[in-house]
PDB file of N, CA and C in Angstrom:
ATOM      1  N   MET A   1      -3.777   0.163  16.368  1.00 83.00           N
ATOM      2  CA  MET A   1      -3.909  -1.026  15.555  1.00 83.00           C
ATOM      3  C   MET A   1      -2.540  -1.418  15.005  1.00 83.00           C
ATOM      4  N   ARG A   2      -2.355  -2.715  14.881  1.00 90.00           N
ATOM      5  CA  ARG A   2      -1.097  -3.226  14.326  1.00 90.00           C
ATOM      6  C   ARG A   2      -1.209  -3.296  12.807  1.00 90.00           C
ATOM      7  N   ARG A   3      -0.098  -3.054  12.138  1.00 92.00           N
ATOM      8  CA  ARG A   3      -0.034  -3.204  10.697  1.00 92.00           C
ATOM      9  C   ARG A   3       0.588  -4.551  10.374  1.00 92.00           C
ATOM     10  N   ARG A   4       0.019  -5.227   9.385  1.00 95.00           N
ATOM     11  CA  ARG A   4       0.596  -6.485   8.925  1.00 95.00           C
ATOM     12  C   ARG A   4       0.671  -6.444   7.402  1.00 95.00           C
ATOM     13  N   TRP A   5       1.900  -6.345   6.903  1.00 97.00           N
ATOM     14  CA  TRP A   5       2.127  -6.340   5.463  1.00 97.00           C
ATOM     15  C   TRP A   5       2.091  -7.787   4.970  1.00 97.00           C
ATOM     16  N   THR A   6       1.267  -8.070   3.980  1.00 97.00           N
ATOM     17  CA  THR A   6       1.280  -9.407   3.390  1.00 97.00           C
ATOM     18  C   THR A   6       2.560  -9.577   2.579  1.00 97.00           C
ATOM     19  N   ARG A   7       2.906 -10.821   2.310  1.00 97.00           N
ATOM     20  CA  ARG A   7       4.096 -11.074   1.483  1.00 97.00           C
ATOM     21  C   ARG A   7       3.948 -10.421   0.121  1.00 97.00           C
ATOM     22  N   ARG A   8       2.736 -10.445  -0.406  1.00 97.00           N
ATOM     23  CA  ARG A   8       2.498  -9.838  -1.716  1.00 97.00           C
ATOM     24  C   ARG A   8       2.749  -8.328  -1.678  1.00 97.00           C
ATOM     25  N   ALA A   9       2.308  -7.660  -0.621  1.00 98.00           N
ATOM     26  CA  ALA A   9       2.550  -6.219  -0.481  1.00 98.00           C
ATOM     27  C   ALA A   9       4.046  -5.940  -0.348  1.00 98.00           C
ATOM     28  N   GLU A  10       4.750  -6.785   0.402  1.00 98.00           N
ATOM     29  CA  GLU A  10       6.203  -6.619   0.533  1.00 98.00           C
ATOM     30  C   GLU A  10       6.890  -6.811  -0.812  1.00 98.00           C
ATOM     31  N   ARG A  11       6.429  -7.790  -1.589  1.00 98.00           N
ATOM     32  CA  ARG A  11       7.003  -7.999  -2.930  1.00 98.00           C
ATOM     33  C   ARG A  11       6.704  -6.806  -3.834  1.00 98.00           C
ATOM     34  N   ASP A  12       5.508  -6.223  -3.685  1.00 98.00           N
ATOM     35  CA  ASP A  12       5.185  -5.023  -4.470  1.00 98.00           C
ATOM     36  C   ASP A  12       6.164  -3.896  -4.154  1.00 98.00           C
ATOM     37  N   LEU A  13       6.450  -3.683  -2.869  1.00 98.00           N
ATOM     38  CA  LEU A  13       7.410  -2.639  -2.488  1.00 98.00           C
ATOM     39  C   LEU A  13       8.787  -2.930  -3.076  1.00 98.00           C
ATOM     40  N   ASP A  14       9.207  -4.188  -3.025  1.00 98.00           N
ATOM     41  CA  ASP A  14      10.496  -4.569  -3.615  1.00 98.00           C
ATOM     42  C   ASP A  14      10.515  -4.300  -5.119  1.00 98.00           C
ATOM     43  N   ALA A  15       9.425  -4.628  -5.802  1.00 98.00           N
ATOM     44  CA  ALA A  15       9.345  -4.416  -7.248  1.00 98.00           C
ATOM     45  C   ALA A  15       9.370  -2.927  -7.595  1.00 98.00           C
ATOM     46  N   ILE A  16       8.701  -2.116  -6.794  1.00 98.00           N
ATOM     47  CA  ILE A  16       8.721  -0.664  -6.997  1.00 98.00           C
ATOM     48  C   ILE A  16      10.145  -0.149  -6.848  1.00 98.00           C
ATOM     49  N   ALA A  17      10.820  -0.584  -5.795  1.00 98.00           N
ATOM     50  CA  ALA A  17      12.203  -0.150  -5.556  1.00 98.00           C
ATOM     51  C   ALA A  17      13.116  -0.592  -6.697  1.00 98.00           C
ATOM     52  N   GLU A  18      12.935  -1.804  -7.172  1.00 98.00           N
ATOM     53  CA  GLU A  18      13.778  -2.314  -8.259  1.00 98.00           C
ATOM     54  C   GLU A  18      13.536  -1.541  -9.554  1.00 98.00           C
ATOM     55  N   TYR A  19      12.268  -1.306  -9.872  1.00 97.00           N
ATOM     56  CA  TYR A  19      11.929  -0.618 -11.112  1.00 97.00           C
ATOM     57  C   TYR A  19      12.464   0.818 -11.111  1.00 97.00           C
ATOM     58  N   ILE A  20      12.165   1.561 -10.063  1.00 97.00           N
ATOM     59  CA  ILE A  20      12.628   2.950  -9.997  1.00 97.00           C
ATOM     60  C   ILE A  20      14.139   2.989  -9.813  1.00 97.00           C
ATOM     61  N   GLY A  21      14.667   2.054  -9.020  1.00 97.00           N
ATOM     62  CA  GLY A  21      16.095   2.023  -8.723  1.00 97.00           C
ATOM     63  C   GLY A  21      16.972   1.752  -9.922  1.00 97.00           C
ATOM     64  N   ALA A  22      16.424   1.147 -10.968  1.00 98.00           N
ATOM     65  CA  ALA A  22      17.207   0.905 -12.180  1.00 98.00           C
ATOM     66  C   ALA A  22      17.675   2.219 -12.796  1.00 98.00           C
ATOM     67  N   GLU A  23      16.885   3.261 -12.634  1.00 96.00           N
ATOM     68  CA  GLU A  23      17.242   4.580 -13.161  1.00 96.00           C
ATOM     69  C   GLU A  23      17.754   5.536 -12.090  1.00 96.00           C
ATOM     70  N   ASN A  24      17.195   5.411 -10.877  1.00 97.00           N
ATOM     71  CA  ASN A  24      17.526   6.382  -9.835  1.00 97.00           C
ATOM     72  C   ASN A  24      17.373   5.740  -8.456  1.00 97.00           C
ATOM     73  N   PRO A  25      18.443   5.143  -7.923  1.00 96.00           N
ATOM     74  CA  PRO A  25      18.356   4.465  -6.625  1.00 96.00           C
ATOM     75  C   PRO A  25      17.882   5.366  -5.481  1.00 96.00           C
ATOM     76  N   ALA A  26      18.289   6.618  -5.480  1.00 96.00           N
ATOM     77  CA  ALA A  26      17.871   7.521  -4.400  1.00 96.00           C
ATOM     78  C   ALA A  26      16.363   7.762  -4.458  1.00 96.00           C
ATOM     79  N   ALA A  27      15.836   7.938  -5.656  1.00 97.00           N
ATOM     80  CA  ALA A  27      14.393   8.147  -5.805  1.00 97.00           C
ATOM     81  C   ALA A  27      13.626   6.900  -5.387  1.00 97.00           C
ATOM     82  N   ALA A  28      14.171   5.730  -5.688  1.00 97.00           N
ATOM     83  CA  ALA A  28      13.511   4.481  -5.300  1.00 97.00           C
ATOM     84  C   ALA A  28      13.345   4.409  -3.791  1.00 97.00           C
ATOM     85  N   ALA A  29      14.400   4.716  -3.073  1.00 97.00           N
ATOM     86  CA  ALA A  29      14.331   4.692  -1.608  1.00 97.00           C
ATOM     87  C   ALA A  29      13.329   5.720  -1.099  1.00 97.00           C
ATOM     88  N   THR A  30      13.329   6.897  -1.690  1.00 98.00           N
ATOM     89  CA  THR A  30      12.409   7.954  -1.274  1.00 98.00           C
ATOM     90  C   THR A  30      10.953   7.526  -1.471  1.00 98.00           C
ATOM     91  N   VAL A  31      10.648   6.937  -2.617  1.00 98.00           N
ATOM     92  CA  VAL A  31       9.274   6.519  -2.915  1.00 98.00           C
ATOM     93  C   VAL A  31       8.819   5.434  -1.944  1.00 98.00           C
ATOM     94  N   VAL A  32       9.632   4.408  -1.762  1.00 98.00           N
ATOM     95  CA  VAL A  32       9.249   3.308  -0.869  1.00 98.00           C
ATOM     96  C   VAL A  32       9.082   3.812   0.561  1.00 98.00           C
ATOM     97  N   LEU A  33       9.998   4.638   1.017  1.00 98.00           N
ATOM     98  CA  LEU A  33       9.889   5.175   2.380  1.00 98.00           C
ATOM     99  C   LEU A  33       8.663   6.071   2.536  1.00 98.00           C
ATOM    100  N   GLU A  34       8.302   6.796   1.500  1.00 98.00           N
ATOM    101  CA  GLU A  34       7.106   7.650   1.559  1.00 98.00           C
ATOM    102  C   GLU A  34       5.839   6.802   1.647  1.00 98.00           C
ATOM    103  N   ILE A  35       5.771   5.732   0.878  1.00 98.00           N
ATOM    104  CA  ILE A  35       4.610   4.836   0.947  1.00 98.00           C
ATOM    105  C   ILE A  35       4.485   4.256   2.350  1.00 98.00           C
ATOM    106  N   ILE A  36       5.583   3.699   2.849  1.00 98.00           N
ATOM    107  CA  ILE A  36       5.572   3.112   4.192  1.00 98.00           C
ATOM    108  C   ILE A  36       5.243   4.176   5.233  1.00 98.00           C
ATOM    109  N   GLY A  37       5.821   5.355   5.088  1.00 98.00           N
ATOM    110  CA  GLY A  37       5.595   6.435   6.046  1.00 98.00           C
ATOM    111  C   GLY A  37       4.141   6.856   6.122  1.00 98.00           C
ATOM    112  N   GLN A  38       3.478   6.977   4.971  1.00 97.00           N
ATOM    113  CA  GLN A  38       2.065   7.365   4.989  1.00 97.00           C
ATOM    114  C   GLN A  38       1.202   6.279   5.615  1.00 97.00           C
ATOM    115  N   VAL A  39       1.499   5.022   5.298  1.00 98.00           N
ATOM    116  CA  VAL A  39       0.755   3.914   5.914  1.00 98.00           C
ATOM    117  C   VAL A  39       0.933   3.944   7.424  1.00 98.00           C
ATOM    118  N   GLU A  40       2.174   4.054   7.875  1.00 95.00           N
ATOM    119  CA  GLU A  40       2.472   4.027   9.311  1.00 95.00           C
ATOM    120  C   GLU A  40       1.888   5.237  10.043  1.00 95.00           C
ATOM    121  N   ALA A  41       1.855   6.389   9.375  1.00 95.00           N
ATOM    122  CA  ALA A  41       1.358   7.604  10.021  1.00 95.00           C
ATOM    123  C   ALA A  41      -0.169   7.641  10.103  1.00 95.00           C
ATOM    124  N   LEU A  42      -0.843   7.068   9.131  1.00 96.00           N
ATOM    125  CA  LEU A  42      -2.296   7.229   9.054  1.00 96.00           C
ATOM    126  C   LEU A  42      -3.107   6.043   9.568  1.00 96.00           C
ATOM    127  N   LEU A  43      -2.773   4.854   9.139  1.00 95.00           N
ATOM    128  CA  LEU A  43      -3.665   3.723   9.411  1.00 95.00           C
ATOM    129  C   LEU A  43      -3.762   3.293  10.867  1.00 95.00           C
ATOM    130  N   PRO A  44      -2.694   3.315  11.662  1.00 92.00           N
ATOM    131  CA  PRO A  44      -2.867   2.896  13.064  1.00 92.00           C
ATOM    132  C   PRO A  44      -3.865   3.773  13.825  1.00 92.00           C
ATOM    133  N   ALA A  45      -3.814   5.060  13.594  1.00 92.00           N
ATOM    134  CA  ALA A  45      -4.692   5.983  14.321  1.00 92.00           C
ATOM    135  C   ALA A  45      -6.054   6.146  13.646  1.00 92.00           C
ATOM    136  N   TYR A  46      -6.080   6.028  12.326  1.00 94.00           N
ATOM    137  CA  TYR A  46      -7.309   6.268  11.559  1.00 94.00           C
ATOM    138  C   TYR A  46      -7.550   5.123  10.578  1.00 94.00           C
ATOM    139  N   PRO A  47      -7.870   3.938  11.061  1.00 94.00           N
ATOM    140  CA  PRO A  47      -7.979   2.785  10.163  1.00 94.00           C
ATOM    141  C   PRO A  47      -9.074   2.895   9.105  1.00 94.00           C
ATOM    142  N   ALA A  48     -10.063   3.729   9.323  1.00 93.00           N
ATOM    143  CA  ALA A  48     -11.140   3.881   8.337  1.00 93.00           C
ATOM    144  C   ALA A  48     -10.900   5.047   7.388  1.00 93.00           C
ATOM    145  N   ILE A  49      -9.690   5.610   7.388  1.00 95.00           N
ATOM    146  CA  ILE A  49      -9.397   6.786   6.570  1.00 95.00           C
ATOM    147  C   ILE A  49      -9.458   6.482   5.077  1.00 95.00           C
ATOM    148  N   GLY A  50      -9.154   5.252   4.687  1.00 96.00           N
ATOM    149  CA  GLY A  50      -9.177   4.896   3.270  1.00 96.00           C
ATOM    150  C   GLY A  50     -10.590   4.849   2.725  1.00 96.00           C
ATOM    151  N   ARG A  51     -10.686   5.065   1.434  1.00 97.00           N
ATOM    152  CA  ARG A  51     -12.001   4.998   0.784  1.00 97.00           C
ATOM    153  C   ARG A  51     -12.458   3.543   0.709  1.00 97.00           C
ATOM    154  N   PRO A  52     -13.759   3.310   0.567  1.00 97.00           N
ATOM    155  CA  PRO A  52     -14.233   1.934   0.397  1.00 97.00           C
ATOM    156  C   PRO A  52     -13.559   1.300  -0.820  1.00 97.00           C
ATOM    157  N   GLY A  53     -13.147   0.048  -0.665  1.00 95.00           N
ATOM    158  CA  GLY A  53     -12.399  -0.622  -1.717  1.00 95.00           C
ATOM    159  C   GLY A  53     -13.259  -1.138  -2.855  1.00 95.00           C
ATOM    160  N   ARG A  54     -12.611  -1.337  -3.994  1.00 94.00           N
ATOM    161  CA  ARG A  54     -13.283  -1.911  -5.164  1.00 94.00           C
ATOM    162  C   ARG A  54     -13.527  -3.402  -4.990  1.00 94.00           C
ATOM    163  N   VAL A  55     -12.761  -4.023  -4.099  1.00 94.00           N
ATOM    164  CA  VAL A  55     -12.942  -5.436  -3.769  1.00 94.00           C
ATOM    165  C   VAL A  55     -13.672  -5.480  -2.432  1.00 94.00           C
ATOM    166  N   GLY A  56     -14.729  -6.265  -2.347  1.00 93.00           N
ATOM    167  CA  GLY A  56     -15.532  -6.337  -1.131  1.00 93.00           C
ATOM    168  C   GLY A  56     -14.705  -6.579   0.122  1.00 93.00           C
ATOM    169  N   GLY A  57     -15.051  -5.881   1.197  1.00 94.00           N
ATOM    170  CA  GLY A  57     -14.385  -6.060   2.478  1.00 94.00           C
ATOM    171  C   GLY A  57     -13.046  -5.366   2.607  1.00 94.00           C
ATOM    172  N   THR A  58     -12.707  -4.523   1.626  1.00 96.00           N
ATOM    173  CA  THR A  58     -11.423  -3.818   1.678  1.00 96.00           C
ATOM    174  C   THR A  58     -11.637  -2.312   1.700  1.00 96.00           C
ATOM    175  N   ARG A  59     -10.559  -1.622   2.025  1.00 97.00           N
ATOM    176  CA  ARG A  59     -10.486  -0.174   1.925  1.00 97.00           C
ATOM    177  C   ARG A  59      -9.228   0.142   1.135  1.00 97.00           C
ATOM    178  N   GLU A  60      -9.103   1.383   0.635  1.00 97.00           N
ATOM    179  CA  GLU A  60      -7.960   1.770  -0.184  1.00 97.00           C
ATOM    180  C   GLU A  60      -7.370   3.075   0.325  1.00 97.00           C
ATOM    181  N   LEU A  61      -6.101   3.028   0.681  1.00 98.00           N
ATOM    182  CA  LEU A  61      -5.383   4.238   1.069  1.00 98.00           C
ATOM    183  C   LEU A  61      -4.682   4.779  -0.168  1.00 98.00           C
ATOM    184  N   VAL A  62      -5.089   5.958  -0.603  1.00 98.00           N
ATOM    185  CA  VAL A  62      -4.447   6.621  -1.733  1.00 98.00           C
ATOM    186  C   VAL A  62      -3.203   7.315  -1.187  1.00 98.00           C
ATOM    187  N   ILE A  63      -2.054   6.992  -1.753  1.00 98.00           N
ATOM    188  CA  ILE A  63      -0.799   7.577  -1.287  1.00 98.00           C
ATOM    189  C   ILE A  63      -0.676   8.979  -1.874  1.00 98.00           C
ATOM    190  N   ARG A  64      -0.721   9.956  -1.009  1.00 98.00           N
ATOM    191  CA  ARG A  64      -0.690  11.361  -1.411  1.00 98.00           C
ATOM    192  C   ARG A  64       0.638  11.695  -2.091  1.00 98.00           C
ATOM    193  N   GLY A  65       0.550  12.319  -3.267  1.00 98.00           N
ATOM    194  CA  GLY A  65       1.737  12.776  -3.976  1.00 98.00           C
ATOM    195  C   GLY A  65       2.419  11.721  -4.829  1.00 98.00           C
ATOM    196  N   LEU A  66       1.908  10.498  -4.797  1.00 98.00           N
ATOM    197  CA  LEU A  66       2.492   9.407  -5.581  1.00 98.00           C
ATOM    198  C   LEU A  66       1.368   8.615  -6.256  1.00 98.00           C
ATOM    199  N   PRO A  67       1.658   7.960  -7.378  1.00 98.00           N
ATOM    200  CA  PRO A  67       0.606   7.214  -8.085  1.00 98.00           C
ATOM    201  C   PRO A  67       0.429   5.787  -7.563  1.00 98.00           C
ATOM    202  N   TYR A  68       0.247   5.659  -6.251  1.00 98.00           N
ATOM    203  CA  TYR A  68       0.095   4.330  -5.644  1.00 98.00           C
ATOM    204  C   TYR A  68      -1.116   4.296  -4.719  1.00 98.00           C
ATOM    205  N   ILE A  69      -1.711   3.113  -4.634  1.00 98.00           N
ATOM    206  CA  ILE A  69      -2.833   2.854  -3.741  1.00 98.00           C
ATOM    207  C   ILE A  69      -2.503   1.595  -2.953  1.00 98.00           C
ATOM    208  N   VAL A  70      -2.789   1.624  -1.654  1.00 98.00           N
ATOM    209  CA  VAL A  70      -2.568   0.461  -0.793  1.00 98.00           C
ATOM    210  C   VAL A  70      -3.934  -0.060  -0.347  1.00 98.00           C
ATOM    211  N   PRO A  71      -4.399  -1.156  -0.956  1.00 98.00           N
ATOM    212  CA  PRO A  71      -5.636  -1.767  -0.467  1.00 98.00           C
ATOM    213  C   PRO A  71      -5.361  -2.513   0.842  1.00 98.00           C
ATOM    214  N   TYR A  72      -6.331  -2.452   1.756  1.00 98.00           N
ATOM    215  CA  TYR A  72      -6.134  -3.106   3.054  1.00 98.00           C
ATOM    216  C   TYR A  72      -7.460  -3.603   3.598  1.00 98.00           C
ATOM    217  N   ARG A  73      -7.346  -4.496   4.593  1.00 96.00           N
ATOM    218  CA  ARG A  73      -8.505  -5.042   5.301  1.00 96.00           C
ATOM    219  C   ARG A  73      -8.323  -4.796   6.779  1.00 96.00           C
ATOM    220  N   LEU A  74      -9.419  -4.582   7.467  1.00 95.00           N
ATOM    221  CA  LEU A  74      -9.391  -4.499   8.922  1.00 95.00           C
ATOM    222  C   LEU A  74      -9.769  -5.869   9.458  1.00 95.00           C
ATOM    223  N   ARG A  75      -8.891  -6.433  10.283  1.00 92.00           N
ATOM    224  CA  ARG A  75      -9.110  -7.763  10.869  1.00 92.00           C
ATOM    225  C   ARG A  75      -8.858  -7.675  12.357  1.00 92.00           C
ATOM    226  N   GLY A  76      -9.918  -7.515  13.136  1.00 91.00           N
ATOM    227  CA  GLY A  76      -9.749  -7.369  14.578  1.00 91.00           C
ATOM    228  C   GLY A  76      -8.922  -6.137  14.889  1.00 91.00           C
ATOM    229  N   ASP A  77      -7.801  -6.333  15.574  1.00 91.00           N
ATOM    230  CA  ASP A  77      -6.898  -5.223  15.905  1.00 91.00           C
ATOM    231  C   ASP A  77      -5.801  -5.037  14.869  1.00 91.00           C
ATOM    232  N   ASP A  78      -5.917  -5.706  13.734  1.00 94.00           N
ATOM    233  CA  ASP A  78      -4.887  -5.633  12.698  1.00 94.00           C
ATOM    234  C   ASP A  78      -5.388  -4.895  11.469  1.00 94.00           C
ATOM    235  N   VAL A  79      -4.466  -4.186  10.836  1.00 96.00           N
ATOM    236  CA  VAL A  79      -4.678  -3.648   9.499  1.00 96.00           C
ATOM    237  C   VAL A  79      -3.830  -4.525   8.587  1.00 96.00           C
ATOM    238  N   GLU A  80      -4.482  -5.284   7.731  1.00 97.00           N
ATOM    239  CA  GLU A  80      -3.786  -6.193   6.818  1.00 97.00           C
ATOM    240  C   GLU A  80      -3.578  -5.471   5.488  1.00 97.00           C
ATOM    241  N   LEU A  81      -2.329  -5.141   5.186  1.00 98.00           N
ATOM    242  CA  LEU A  81      -1.975  -4.410   3.974  1.00 98.00           C
ATOM    243  C   LEU A  81      -1.791  -5.429   2.856  1.00 98.00           C
ATOM    244  N   LEU A  82      -2.673  -5.375   1.867  1.00 97.00           N
ATOM    245  CA  LEU A  82      -2.777  -6.446   0.883  1.00 97.00           C
ATOM    246  C   LEU A  82      -1.834  -6.306  -0.299  1.00 97.00           C
ATOM    247  N   ARG A  83      -1.709  -5.103  -0.830  1.00 97.00           N
ATOM    248  CA  ARG A  83      -0.886  -4.852  -2.016  1.00 97.00           C
ATOM    249  C   ARG A  83      -0.425  -3.406  -1.982  1.00 97.00           C
ATOM    250  N   VAL A  84       0.484  -3.080  -2.889  1.00 98.00           N
ATOM    251  CA  VAL A  84       0.852  -1.700  -3.185  1.00 98.00           C
ATOM    252  C   VAL A  84       0.795  -1.614  -4.705  1.00 98.00           C
ATOM    253  N   LEU A  85      -0.231  -0.947  -5.220  1.00 97.00           N
ATOM    254  CA  LEU A  85      -0.495  -0.962  -6.656  1.00 97.00           C
ATOM    255  C   LEU A  85      -0.349   0.420  -7.271  1.00 97.00           C
ATOM    256  N   HIS A  86       0.284   0.465  -8.438  1.00 97.00           N
ATOM    257  CA  HIS A  86       0.364   1.700  -9.211  1.00 97.00           C
ATOM    258  C   HIS A  86      -1.030   1.987  -9.762  1.00 97.00           C
ATOM    259  N   THR A  87      -1.394   3.234  -9.812  1.00 95.00           N
ATOM    260  CA  THR A  87      -2.751   3.599 -10.231  1.00 95.00           C
ATOM    261  C   THR A  87      -3.041   3.249 -11.690  1.00 95.00           C
ATOM    262  N   SER A  88      -2.014   3.048 -12.506  1.00 94.00           N
ATOM    263  CA  SER A  88      -2.247   2.716 -13.915  1.00 94.00           C
ATOM    264  C   SER A  88      -2.443   1.216 -14.142  1.00 94.00           C
ATOM    265  N   ARG A  89      -2.242   0.420 -13.113  1.00 88.00           N
ATOM    266  CA  ARG A  89      -2.371  -1.027 -13.265  1.00 88.00           C
ATOM    267  C   ARG A  89      -3.833  -1.457 -13.237  1.00 88.00           C
ATOM    268  N   ARG A  90      -4.088  -2.568 -13.891  1.00 86.00           N
ATOM    269  CA  ARG A  90      -5.424  -3.162 -13.850  1.00 86.00           C
ATOM    270  C   ARG A  90      -5.678  -3.650 -12.428  1.00 86.00           C
ATOM    271  N   TRP A  91      -6.849  -3.352 -11.914  1.00 82.00           N
ATOM    272  CA  TRP A  91      -7.170  -3.692 -10.527  1.00 82.00           C
ATOM    273  C   TRP A  91      -7.566  -5.159 -10.434  1.00 82.00           C
ATOM    274  N   PRO A  92      -7.043  -5.893  -9.445  1.00 84.00           N
ATOM    275  CA  PRO A  92      -7.424  -7.301  -9.311  1.00 84.00           C
ATOM    276  C   PRO A  92      -8.884  -7.445  -8.872  1.00 84.00           C
ATOM    277  N   GLY A  93      -9.497  -8.550  -9.248  1.00 82.00           N
ATOM    278  CA  GLY A  93     -10.879  -8.810  -8.869  1.00 82.00           C
ATOM    279  C   GLY A  93     -11.020  -9.273  -7.434  1.00 82.00           C
ATOM    280  N   ARG A  94      -9.903  -9.744  -6.867  1.00 82.00           N
ATOM    281  CA  ARG A  94      -9.918 -10.198  -5.469  1.00 82.00           C
ATOM    282  C   ARG A  94      -8.494 -10.186  -4.934  1.00 82.00           C
ATOM    283  N   PHE A  95      -8.394 -10.291  -3.626  1.00 83.00           N
ATOM    284  CA  PHE A  95      -7.098 -10.395  -2.954  1.00 83.00           C
ATOM    285  C   PHE A  95      -7.090 -11.689  -2.171  1.00 83.00           C
ATOM    286  N   ARG A  96      -5.974 -12.366  -2.183  1.00 75.00           N
ATOM    287  CA  ARG A  96      -5.859 -13.632  -1.443  1.00 75.00           C
ATOM    288  C   ARG A  96      -5.408 -13.382  -0.037  1.00 75.00           C
TER     289      ARG A  96
END
């Protein structure tokens, strides 16, 4: 399956890198690469690995070892990565 990061998910990754990078640029790169690495390693081969999502029609990949969740949708042969959310954030009621 192909992965397709939405613009919003890409902006989330940028915001994570900026926030962590203000204190520790090396850690910022490590965190972002780990999130991307887990998505790339798991979802193409196991698209249903994520738990059922809180928003209808979605699933959620919990990023192991980090406080982030990647909600996604399965669309044909694509995995649409919707956001990258910190676990302490308020969960959106829907994804655009």
